[in-house]
Tab-separated table of C-alpha atoms in Angstrom:
chain	number	residue	atom	x	y	z
A	10	UNK	CA	89.335	39.877	-76.561
A	11	UNK	CA	89.548	43.654	-76.248
A	12	UNK	CA	93.280	43.602	-75.541
A	13	UNK	CA	93.975	41.059	-78.271
A	14	UNK	CA	91.884	42.968	-80.799
A	15	UNK	CA	93.637	46.247	-80.041
A	16	UNK	CA	97.087	44.700	-80.223
A	17	UNK	CA	96.315	43.079	-83.562
A	18	UNK	CA	95.445	46.408	-85.205
A	19	UNK	CA	98.345	48.437	-83.811
A	20	UNK	CA	101.520	48.656	-85.874
A	21	UNK	CA	104.363	49.809	-83.637
A	22	UNK	CA	107.329	51.472	-85.327
A	23	UNK	CA	110.668	52.880	-84.259
A	24	UNK	CA	113.015	55.155	-86.154
A	25	UNK	CA	116.085	57.055	-85.003
A	26	UNK	CA	114.428	60.294	-86.117
A	27	UNK	CA	110.944	59.818	-84.646
A	28	UNK	CA	111.544	57.319	-81.876
A	29	UNK	CA	108.698	55.054	-80.817
A	30	UNK	CA	105.515	55.537	-82.828
A	31	UNK	CA	102.593	53.593	-84.143
A	32	UNK	CA	99.530	53.616	-86.341
A	33	UNK	CA	96.431	51.570	-87.017
A	34	UNK	CA	97.112	48.674	-89.351
A	35	UNK	CA	93.472	48.905	-90.469
A	36	UNK	CA	94.385	51.965	-92.536
A	37	UNK	CA	97.040	50.092	-94.514
A	38	UNK	CA	95.470	46.610	-94.526
A	39	UNK	CA	91.809	47.336	-95.396
A	40	UNK	CA	90.904	43.663	-95.941
A	41	UNK	CA	91.389	43.155	-92.187
A	42	UNK	CA	88.608	45.581	-91.202
A	43	UNK	CA	85.780	43.002	-91.263
A	44	UNK	CA	87.838	40.809	-88.930
A	45	UNK	CA	87.417	43.433	-86.198
A	46	UNK	CA	83.815	42.271	-85.804
A	47	UNK	CA	85.183	39.118	-84.157
A	48	UNK	CA	86.514	41.270	-81.317
A	49	UNK	CA	83.433	43.408	-80.633
A	50	UNK	CA	82.684	43.028	-76.945
A	51	UNK	CA	81.348	46.510	-76.224
A	52	UNK	CA	77.803	45.659	-77.360
A	53	UNK	CA	77.866	42.755	-74.909
A	54	UNK	CA	79.112	45.120	-72.191
A	55	UNK	CA	76.208	47.535	-72.795
A	56	UNK	CA	73.682	44.688	-73.078
A	57	UNK	CA	74.761	43.272	-69.716
A	58	UNK	CA	74.873	46.846	-68.373
A	59	UNK	CA	71.214	47.273	-69.333
A	60	UNK	CA	70.313	44.034	-67.599
A	61	UNK	CA	72.201	44.952	-64.425
A	62	UNK	CA	71.102	48.589	-64.369
A	63	UNK	CA	67.482	47.554	-64.854
A	64	UNK	CA	67.731	45.084	-61.962
A	65	UNK	CA	69.603	47.522	-59.738
A	66	UNK	CA	67.396	50.528	-60.439
A	67	UNK	CA	64.213	48.482	-60.078
A	68	UNK	CA	65.342	47.081	-56.715
A	69	UNK	CA	66.429	50.532	-55.527
A	70	UNK	CA	62.977	51.965	-56.328
A	71	UNK	CA	61.198	49.025	-54.661
A	72	UNK	CA	63.229	49.767	-51.519
A	73	UNK	CA	61.980	53.357	-51.577
A	74	UNK	CA	65.118	54.904	-53.079
A	75	UNK	CA	65.128	57.773	-55.525
A	76	UNK	CA	66.949	58.289	-58.808
A	77	UNK	CA	69.568	60.626	-57.333
A	78	UNK	CA	70.564	58.115	-54.662
A	79	UNK	CA	70.823	55.339	-57.223
A	80	UNK	CA	72.905	57.495	-59.563
A	81	UNK	CA	75.331	58.468	-56.803
A	82	UNK	CA	75.808	54.856	-55.744
A	83	UNK	CA	76.170	53.585	-59.322
A	84	UNK	CA	78.553	56.347	-60.388
A	85	UNK	CA	80.640	55.774	-57.276
A	86	UNK	CA	81.060	52.122	-58.169
A	87	UNK	CA	82.266	53.072	-61.637
A	88	UNK	CA	84.369	56.097	-60.819
A	89	UNK	CA	86.091	54.755	-57.690
A	90	UNK	CA	88.250	52.180	-59.508
A	91	UNK	CA	88.702	54.564	-62.438
A	92	UNK	CA	90.037	57.242	-60.101
A	93	UNK	CA	92.507	54.761	-58.594
A	94	UNK	CA	93.643	53.841	-62.108
A	95	UNK	CA	94.038	57.504	-63.135
A	96	UNK	CA	96.030	58.256	-59.981
A	97	UNK	CA	98.287	55.259	-60.633
A	98	UNK	CA	98.908	56.444	-64.204
A	99	UNK	CA	99.677	59.954	-62.928
A	100	UNK	CA	102.060	58.565	-60.297
A	101	UNK	CA	103.858	56.475	-62.925
A	102	UNK	CA	104.146	59.532	-65.160
A	103	UNK	CA	105.635	61.567	-62.300
A	104	UNK	CA	108.132	58.812	-61.492
A	105	UNK	CA	109.077	58.491	-65.160
A	106	UNK	CA	109.637	62.250	-65.420
A	107	UNK	CA	111.658	62.262	-62.181
A	108	UNK	CA	113.853	59.540	-63.671
A	109	UNK	CA	114.454	61.699	-66.750
A	110	UNK	CA	112.001	60.290	-69.276
A	111	UNK	CA	111.157	62.514	-72.221
A	112	UNK	CA	108.029	64.587	-71.403
A	113	UNK	CA	106.488	63.957	-74.813
A	114	UNK	CA	106.967	60.205	-74.470
A	115	UNK	CA	105.477	60.254	-70.954
A	116	UNK	CA	102.498	62.238	-72.241
A	117	UNK	CA	101.972	59.837	-75.138
A	118	UNK	CA	102.225	56.819	-72.839
A	119	UNK	CA	99.723	58.357	-70.408
A	120	UNK	CA	97.318	59.048	-73.254
A	121	UNK	CA	97.661	55.554	-74.699
A	122	UNK	CA	97.022	53.709	-71.435
A	123	UNK	CA	93.870	55.733	-70.776
A	124	UNK	CA	92.361	55.485	-74.283
A	125	UNK	CA	90.582	52.201	-73.443
A	126	UNK	CA	88.477	54.142	-70.938
A	127	UNK	CA	86.602	55.908	-73.782
A	128	UNK	CA	83.624	53.636	-73.244
A	129	UNK	CA	83.279	54.752	-69.639
A	130	UNK	CA	82.059	58.171	-70.753
A	131	UNK	CA	79.394	56.624	-72.965
A	132	UNK	CA	78.456	54.143	-70.257
A	133	UNK	CA	78.129	56.886	-67.629
A	134	UNK	CA	75.754	58.775	-69.919
A	135	UNK	CA	73.688	55.611	-70.329
A	136	UNK	CA	73.678	55.112	-66.556
A	137	UNK	CA	72.586	58.727	-66.005
A	138	UNK	CA	69.717	58.194	-68.466
A	139	UNK	CA	68.595	54.922	-66.822
A	140	UNK	CA	66.190	56.625	-64.352
A	141	UNK	CA	64.425	58.173	-67.357
A	142	UNK	CA	64.610	55.248	-69.751
A	143	UNK	CA	63.811	52.345	-67.422
A	144	UNK	CA	60.341	53.685	-66.514
A	145	UNK	CA	59.802	54.399	-70.214
A	146	UNK	CA	60.798	50.806	-70.916
A	147	UNK	CA	58.297	49.578	-68.310
A	148	UNK	CA	55.517	51.460	-70.120
A	149	UNK	CA	56.495	50.965	-73.763
A	150	UNK	CA	58.959	48.021	-73.893
A	151	UNK	CA	59.827	47.124	-77.468
A	152	UNK	CA	58.470	50.454	-78.756
A	153	UNK	CA	61.424	52.255	-77.121
A	154	UNK	CA	63.814	49.941	-78.965
A	155	UNK	CA	61.941	50.547	-82.228
A	156	UNK	CA	62.188	54.334	-81.786
A	157	UNK	CA	65.912	54.064	-81.061
A	158	UNK	CA	66.410	51.884	-84.165
A	159	UNK	CA	64.617	54.590	-86.160
A	160	UNK	CA	66.823	57.299	-84.655
A	161	UNK	CA	69.976	55.327	-85.488
A	162	UNK	CA	68.757	54.809	-89.064
A	163	UNK	CA	67.883	58.510	-89.416
A	164	UNK	CA	71.283	59.548	-88.092
A	165	UNK	CA	73.070	57.190	-90.482
A	166	UNK	CA	70.952	58.455	-93.372
A	167	UNK	CA	71.799	62.045	-92.495
A	168	UNK	CA	75.451	61.172	-92.124
A	169	UNK	CA	75.883	59.261	-95.381
A	170	UNK	CA	73.167	60.628	-97.686
A	171	UNK	CA	73.425	64.276	-96.643
A	172	UNK	CA	77.140	64.166	-95.773
A	173	UNK	CA	76.508	65.404	-92.214
A	174	UNK	CA	79.538	63.823	-90.551
A	175	UNK	CA	78.862	65.410	-87.145
A	176	UNK	CA	75.677	63.312	-86.837
A	177	UNK	CA	77.941	60.294	-86.331
A	178	UNK	CA	78.592	61.503	-82.785
A	179	UNK	CA	74.901	61.286	-81.940
A	180	UNK	CA	74.868	57.714	-83.176
A	181	UNK	CA	77.541	56.683	-80.703
A	182	UNK	CA	75.129	57.442	-77.892
A	183	UNK	CA	72.016	56.227	-79.729
A	184	UNK	CA	73.509	52.811	-80.516
A	185	UNK	CA	74.699	52.271	-76.931
A	186	UNK	CA	71.304	53.373	-75.613
A	187	UNK	CA	69.645	50.932	-78.000
A	188	UNK	CA	71.763	47.993	-76.814
A	189	UNK	CA	71.243	49.058	-73.175
A	190	UNK	CA	67.460	49.098	-73.722
A	191	UNK	CA	67.641	45.561	-75.118
A	192	UNK	CA	69.350	44.665	-71.837
A	193	UNK	CA	66.226	45.907	-70.030
A	194	UNK	CA	64.132	43.582	-72.208
A	195	UNK	CA	66.453	40.703	-71.400
A	196	UNK	CA	66.163	41.462	-67.681
A	197	UNK	CA	62.383	41.451	-67.872
A	198	UNK	CA	62.292	38.135	-69.751
A	199	UNK	CA	60.983	39.689	-72.972
A	200	UNK	CA	63.797	38.194	-75.053
A	201	UNK	CA	63.602	34.548	-76.096
């Protein structure tokens, strides 16, 4: 769904002057924007992440482990495959350059194939916050979700009513934390 959704919104162009280029079709076909909701899988990813991180962190603590040990193990599982991917992209870029490919085109291609990893940064932050938020969840449950909903609403209010565009960046993290917390509730059987 992610790949299909991204390919449907990309308009690829080629001209003799500019070469290969592209842009988001959403900018020129605004009626298609609501259709992107059909391809939203990232909330599901963070929801399942909350479930799995809650189970993993809880089991690690029951076995006598500490937060640092859990974080190192969890980050290693995420960053190991990502490092292999980044090295493969770098190797392909070096081969392309050695074969005479245009440096700008190689740079653009490298950037484009790594863009889908944007979520990994947000997910790593959520993972790093799990040792703080899971115990809070155990004590306060739904109240943590309610506070996060309030924070998201306050950030959106500040962004749109007060025209504070930079607040939107805080909401990226707040929304993913909110969905991750709901994953904790799911793990604990507090969701119907």
